[in-house]
mmCIF file of C-alpha atoms in Angstrom:
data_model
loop_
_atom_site.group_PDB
_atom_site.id
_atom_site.type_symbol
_atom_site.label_atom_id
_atom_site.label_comp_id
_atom_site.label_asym_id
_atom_site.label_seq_id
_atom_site.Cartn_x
_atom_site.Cartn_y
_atom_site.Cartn_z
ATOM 1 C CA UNK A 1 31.017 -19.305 -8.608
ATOM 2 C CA UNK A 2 27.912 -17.562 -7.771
ATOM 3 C CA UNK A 3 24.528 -18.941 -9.285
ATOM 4 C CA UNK A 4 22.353 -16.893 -10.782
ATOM 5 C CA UNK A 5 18.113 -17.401 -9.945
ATOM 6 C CA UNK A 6 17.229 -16.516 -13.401
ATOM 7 C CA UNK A 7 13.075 -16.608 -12.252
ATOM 8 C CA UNK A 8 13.682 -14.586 -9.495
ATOM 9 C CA UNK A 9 15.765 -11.955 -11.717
ATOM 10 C CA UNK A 10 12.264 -12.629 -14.275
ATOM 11 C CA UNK A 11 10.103 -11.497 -11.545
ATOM 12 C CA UNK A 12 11.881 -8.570 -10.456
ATOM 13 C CA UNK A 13 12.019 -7.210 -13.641
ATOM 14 C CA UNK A 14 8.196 -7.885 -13.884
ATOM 15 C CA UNK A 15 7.928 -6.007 -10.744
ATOM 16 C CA UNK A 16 9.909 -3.616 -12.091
ATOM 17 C CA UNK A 17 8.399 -2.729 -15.298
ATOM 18 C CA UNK A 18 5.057 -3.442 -13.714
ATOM 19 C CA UNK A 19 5.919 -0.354 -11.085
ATOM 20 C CA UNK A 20 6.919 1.602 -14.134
ATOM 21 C CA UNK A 21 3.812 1.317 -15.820
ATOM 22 C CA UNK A 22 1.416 1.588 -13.137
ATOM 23 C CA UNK A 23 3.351 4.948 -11.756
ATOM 24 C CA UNK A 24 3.018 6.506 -15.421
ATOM 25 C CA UNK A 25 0.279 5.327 -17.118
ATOM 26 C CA UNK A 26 -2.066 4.184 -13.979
ATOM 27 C CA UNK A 27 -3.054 0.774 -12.279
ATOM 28 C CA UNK A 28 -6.543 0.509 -14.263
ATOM 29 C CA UNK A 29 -4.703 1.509 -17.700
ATOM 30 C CA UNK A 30 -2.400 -0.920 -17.393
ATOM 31 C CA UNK A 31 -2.978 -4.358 -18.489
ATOM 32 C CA UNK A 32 -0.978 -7.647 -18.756
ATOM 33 C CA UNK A 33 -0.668 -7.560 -22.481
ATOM 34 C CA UNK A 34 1.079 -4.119 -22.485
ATOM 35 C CA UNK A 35 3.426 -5.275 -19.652
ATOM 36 C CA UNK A 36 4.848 -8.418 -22.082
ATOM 37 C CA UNK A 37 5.001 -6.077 -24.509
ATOM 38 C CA UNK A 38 7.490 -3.871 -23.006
ATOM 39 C CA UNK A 39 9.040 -7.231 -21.427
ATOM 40 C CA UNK A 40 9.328 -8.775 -25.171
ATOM 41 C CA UNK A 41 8.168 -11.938 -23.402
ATOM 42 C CA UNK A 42 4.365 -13.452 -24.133
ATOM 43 C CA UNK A 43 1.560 -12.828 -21.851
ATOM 44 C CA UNK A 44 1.320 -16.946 -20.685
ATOM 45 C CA UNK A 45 4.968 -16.254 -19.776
ATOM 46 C CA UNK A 46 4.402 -12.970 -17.555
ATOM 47 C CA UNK A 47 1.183 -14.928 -16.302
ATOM 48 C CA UNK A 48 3.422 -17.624 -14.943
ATOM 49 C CA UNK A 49 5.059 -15.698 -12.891
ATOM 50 C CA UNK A 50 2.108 -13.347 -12.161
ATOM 51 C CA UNK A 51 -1.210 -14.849 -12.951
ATOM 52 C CA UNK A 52 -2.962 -11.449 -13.219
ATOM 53 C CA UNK A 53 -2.245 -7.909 -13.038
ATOM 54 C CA UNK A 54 -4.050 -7.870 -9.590
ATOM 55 C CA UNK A 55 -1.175 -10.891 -8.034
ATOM 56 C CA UNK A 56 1.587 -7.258 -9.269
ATOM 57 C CA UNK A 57 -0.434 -4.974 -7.498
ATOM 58 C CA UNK A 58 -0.758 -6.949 -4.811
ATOM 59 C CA UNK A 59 3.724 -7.537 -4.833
ATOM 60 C CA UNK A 60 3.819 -4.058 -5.303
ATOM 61 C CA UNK A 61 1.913 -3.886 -1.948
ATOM 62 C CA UNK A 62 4.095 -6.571 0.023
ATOM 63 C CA UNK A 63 6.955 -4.190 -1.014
ATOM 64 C CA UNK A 64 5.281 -0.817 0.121
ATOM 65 C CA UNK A 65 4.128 -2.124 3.460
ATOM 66 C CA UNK A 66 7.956 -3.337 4.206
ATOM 67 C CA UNK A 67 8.904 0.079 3.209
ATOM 68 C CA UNK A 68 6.632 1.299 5.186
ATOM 69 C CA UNK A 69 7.839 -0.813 8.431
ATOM 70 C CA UNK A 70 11.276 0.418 7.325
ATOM 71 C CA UNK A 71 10.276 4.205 7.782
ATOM 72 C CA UNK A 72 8.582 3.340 11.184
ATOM 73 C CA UNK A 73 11.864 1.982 12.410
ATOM 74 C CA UNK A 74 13.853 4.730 11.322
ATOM 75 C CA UNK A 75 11.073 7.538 13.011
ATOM 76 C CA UNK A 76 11.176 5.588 15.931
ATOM 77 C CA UNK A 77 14.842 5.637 16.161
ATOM 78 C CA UNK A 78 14.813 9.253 15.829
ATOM 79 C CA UNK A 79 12.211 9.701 18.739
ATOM 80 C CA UNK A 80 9.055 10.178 16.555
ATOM 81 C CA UNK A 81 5.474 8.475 17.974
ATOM 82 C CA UNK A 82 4.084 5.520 15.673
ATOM 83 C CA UNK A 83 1.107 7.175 16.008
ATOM 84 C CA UNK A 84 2.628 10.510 14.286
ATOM 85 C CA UNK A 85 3.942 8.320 11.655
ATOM 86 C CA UNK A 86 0.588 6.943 11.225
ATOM 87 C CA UNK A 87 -0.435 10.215 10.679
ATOM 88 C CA UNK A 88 2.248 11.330 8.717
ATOM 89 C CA UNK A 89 1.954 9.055 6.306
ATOM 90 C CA UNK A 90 -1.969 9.179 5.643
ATOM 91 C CA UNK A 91 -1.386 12.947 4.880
ATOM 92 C CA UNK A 92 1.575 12.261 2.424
ATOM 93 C CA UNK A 93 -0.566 9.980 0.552
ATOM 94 C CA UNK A 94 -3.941 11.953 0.940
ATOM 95 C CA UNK A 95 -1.706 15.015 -0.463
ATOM 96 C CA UNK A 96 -0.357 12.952 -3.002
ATOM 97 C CA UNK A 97 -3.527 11.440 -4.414
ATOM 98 C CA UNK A 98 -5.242 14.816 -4.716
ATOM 99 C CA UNK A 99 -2.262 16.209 -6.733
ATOM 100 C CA UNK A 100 -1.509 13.224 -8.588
ATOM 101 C CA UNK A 101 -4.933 11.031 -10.448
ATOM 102 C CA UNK A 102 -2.215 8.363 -11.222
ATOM 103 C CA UNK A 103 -1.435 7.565 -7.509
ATOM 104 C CA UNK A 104 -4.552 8.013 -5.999
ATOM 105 C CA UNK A 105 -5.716 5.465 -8.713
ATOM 106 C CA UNK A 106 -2.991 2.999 -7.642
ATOM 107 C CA UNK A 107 -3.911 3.627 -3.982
ATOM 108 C CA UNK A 108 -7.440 3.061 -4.739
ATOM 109 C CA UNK A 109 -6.894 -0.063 -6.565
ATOM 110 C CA UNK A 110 -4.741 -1.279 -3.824
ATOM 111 C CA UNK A 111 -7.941 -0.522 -1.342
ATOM 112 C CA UNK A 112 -10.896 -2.361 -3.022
ATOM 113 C CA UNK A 113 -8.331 -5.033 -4.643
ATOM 114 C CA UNK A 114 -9.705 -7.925 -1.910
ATOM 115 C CA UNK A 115 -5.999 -9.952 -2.717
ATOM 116 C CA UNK A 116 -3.696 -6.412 -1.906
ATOM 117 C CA UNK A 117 -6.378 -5.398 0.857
ATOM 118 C CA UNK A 118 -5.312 -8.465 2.593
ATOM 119 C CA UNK A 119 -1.910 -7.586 3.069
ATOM 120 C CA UNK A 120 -2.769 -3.916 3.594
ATOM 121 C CA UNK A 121 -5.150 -5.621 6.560
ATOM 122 C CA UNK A 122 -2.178 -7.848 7.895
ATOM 123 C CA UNK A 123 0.231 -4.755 7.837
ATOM 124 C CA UNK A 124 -2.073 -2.756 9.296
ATOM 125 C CA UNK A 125 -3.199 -5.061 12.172
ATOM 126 C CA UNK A 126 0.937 -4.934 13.228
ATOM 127 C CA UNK A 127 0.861 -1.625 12.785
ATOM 128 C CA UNK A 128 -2.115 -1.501 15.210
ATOM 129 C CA UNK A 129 -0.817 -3.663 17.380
ATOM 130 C CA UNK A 130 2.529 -0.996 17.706
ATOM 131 C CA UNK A 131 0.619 2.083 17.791
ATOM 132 C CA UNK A 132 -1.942 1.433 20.130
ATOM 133 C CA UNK A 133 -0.706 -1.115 22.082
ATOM 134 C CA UNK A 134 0.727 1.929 24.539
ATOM 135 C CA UNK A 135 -2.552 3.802 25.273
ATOM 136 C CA UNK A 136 -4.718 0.265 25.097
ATOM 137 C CA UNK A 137 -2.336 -2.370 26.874
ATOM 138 C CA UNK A 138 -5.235 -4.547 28.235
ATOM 139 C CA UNK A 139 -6.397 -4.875 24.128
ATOM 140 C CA UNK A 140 -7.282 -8.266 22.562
ATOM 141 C CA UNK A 141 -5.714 -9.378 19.357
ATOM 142 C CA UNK A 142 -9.466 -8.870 18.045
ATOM 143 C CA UNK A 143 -9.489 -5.852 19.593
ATOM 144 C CA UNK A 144 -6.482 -4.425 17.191
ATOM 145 C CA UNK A 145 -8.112 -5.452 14.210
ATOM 146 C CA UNK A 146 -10.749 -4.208 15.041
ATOM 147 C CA UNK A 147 -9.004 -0.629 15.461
ATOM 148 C CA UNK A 148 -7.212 -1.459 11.749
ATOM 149 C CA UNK A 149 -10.546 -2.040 9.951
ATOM 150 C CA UNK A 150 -11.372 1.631 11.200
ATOM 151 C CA UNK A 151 -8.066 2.730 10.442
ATOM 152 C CA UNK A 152 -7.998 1.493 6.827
ATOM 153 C CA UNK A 153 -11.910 2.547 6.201
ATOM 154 C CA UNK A 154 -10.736 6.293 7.486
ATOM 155 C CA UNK A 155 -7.787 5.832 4.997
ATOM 156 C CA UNK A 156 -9.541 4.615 2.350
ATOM 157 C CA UNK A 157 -12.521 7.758 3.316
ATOM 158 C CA UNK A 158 -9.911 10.314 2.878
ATOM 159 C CA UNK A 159 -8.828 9.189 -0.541
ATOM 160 C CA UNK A 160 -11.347 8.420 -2.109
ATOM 161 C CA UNK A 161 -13.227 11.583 -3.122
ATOM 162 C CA UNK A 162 -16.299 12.894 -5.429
ATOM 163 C CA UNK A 163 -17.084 16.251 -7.077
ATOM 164 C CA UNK A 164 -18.917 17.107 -3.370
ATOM 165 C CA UNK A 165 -16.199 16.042 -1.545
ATOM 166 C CA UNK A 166 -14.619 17.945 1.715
ATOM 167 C CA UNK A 167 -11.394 19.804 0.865
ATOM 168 C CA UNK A 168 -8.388 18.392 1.085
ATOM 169 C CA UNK A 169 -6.848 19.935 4.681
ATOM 170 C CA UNK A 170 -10.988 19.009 6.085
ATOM 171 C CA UNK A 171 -10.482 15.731 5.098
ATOM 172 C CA UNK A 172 -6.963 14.594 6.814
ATOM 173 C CA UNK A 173 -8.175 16.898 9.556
ATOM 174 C CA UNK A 174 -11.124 14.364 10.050
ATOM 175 C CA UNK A 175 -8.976 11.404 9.572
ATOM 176 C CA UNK A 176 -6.389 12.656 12.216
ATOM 177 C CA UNK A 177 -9.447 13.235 14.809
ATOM 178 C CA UNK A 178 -10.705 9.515 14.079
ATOM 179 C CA UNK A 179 -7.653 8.212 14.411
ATOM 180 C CA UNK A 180 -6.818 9.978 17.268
ATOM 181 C CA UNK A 181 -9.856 9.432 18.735
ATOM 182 C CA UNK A 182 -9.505 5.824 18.749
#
């Protein structure tokens, strides 16, 4: 007979609804109280299992980077550079947040949250580590993070935006040159 991890199946459905919520109504506008709500379950029992909304961004983040790992795989597999991926993907998301106030606040929050920055560091220090590692083979593991912390501050540069802010196409053209020019 199979057993059944009720917590587990608990969390994921936090995860889930949490995803949900943040996707429709926005990261900031979200808050604990309305995620028990719609998961008839208190807000000391969703805290259990996540003890604040920034611990579901932060899952949320663990899940996106393995995506993200995933989709490397697969464009490697079909002959595509990490670096173009790299690049790929900034545009996807820089075109996405411009369209789309929802996303580019959950992006946002994932940038200056210092818990889902962490893993977005980690992931990104990997990532470094894969996409550079060809053109900078002498490099130092200090040397790669290095390269990420540039990486993510271009990232977060093109993302984050003002009423005086470059166009869109200026400002992933910019990005690409950094991040070339690394």
């Amino acid at each position: 007979m199979i057993r059944v991890d009720r917590a587990e199946l608990t969390r994921n459905e936090i995860v889930r609804v949490a995803a949900t919520r943040f996707m429709n109504d926005g990261y900031t506008k979200t808050t604990v109280a309305s995620l028990a709500k719609m998961l008839n379950m208190s807000t000391g029992n969703l805290t259990f299992y996540f003890p604040s909304k920034e611990h579901l961004l932060a899952e949320l983040v663990e899940i996106f980077c393995a995506f993200q790992w995933e989709l490397m795989s697969r464009e490697a597999d079909e002959g595509f550079s990490s670096l173009m991926a790299v690049c790929l993907e900034l545009t996807a998301i820089a075109a996405m947040c411009e369209d789309n106030p929802i996303a580019k606040d959950f992006y946002l929050a994932s940038y200056t949250s210092p818990m889902a920055l962490e893993i977005i560091r980690k992931n990104d220090a990997q990532r470094a580590k894969l996409v550079f590692a060809e053109y900078c083979p002498d490099w130092s593991d200090r040397q790669f993070a290095e390269v990420e912390t540039l990486v993510s501050g271009v990232e977060y540069a093109t993302l984050m935006t003002t009423q005086h802010s470059a166009p869109l196409e200026t400002r992933i053209a910019g990005a690409m040159d950094l991040i070339l020019g690394i």
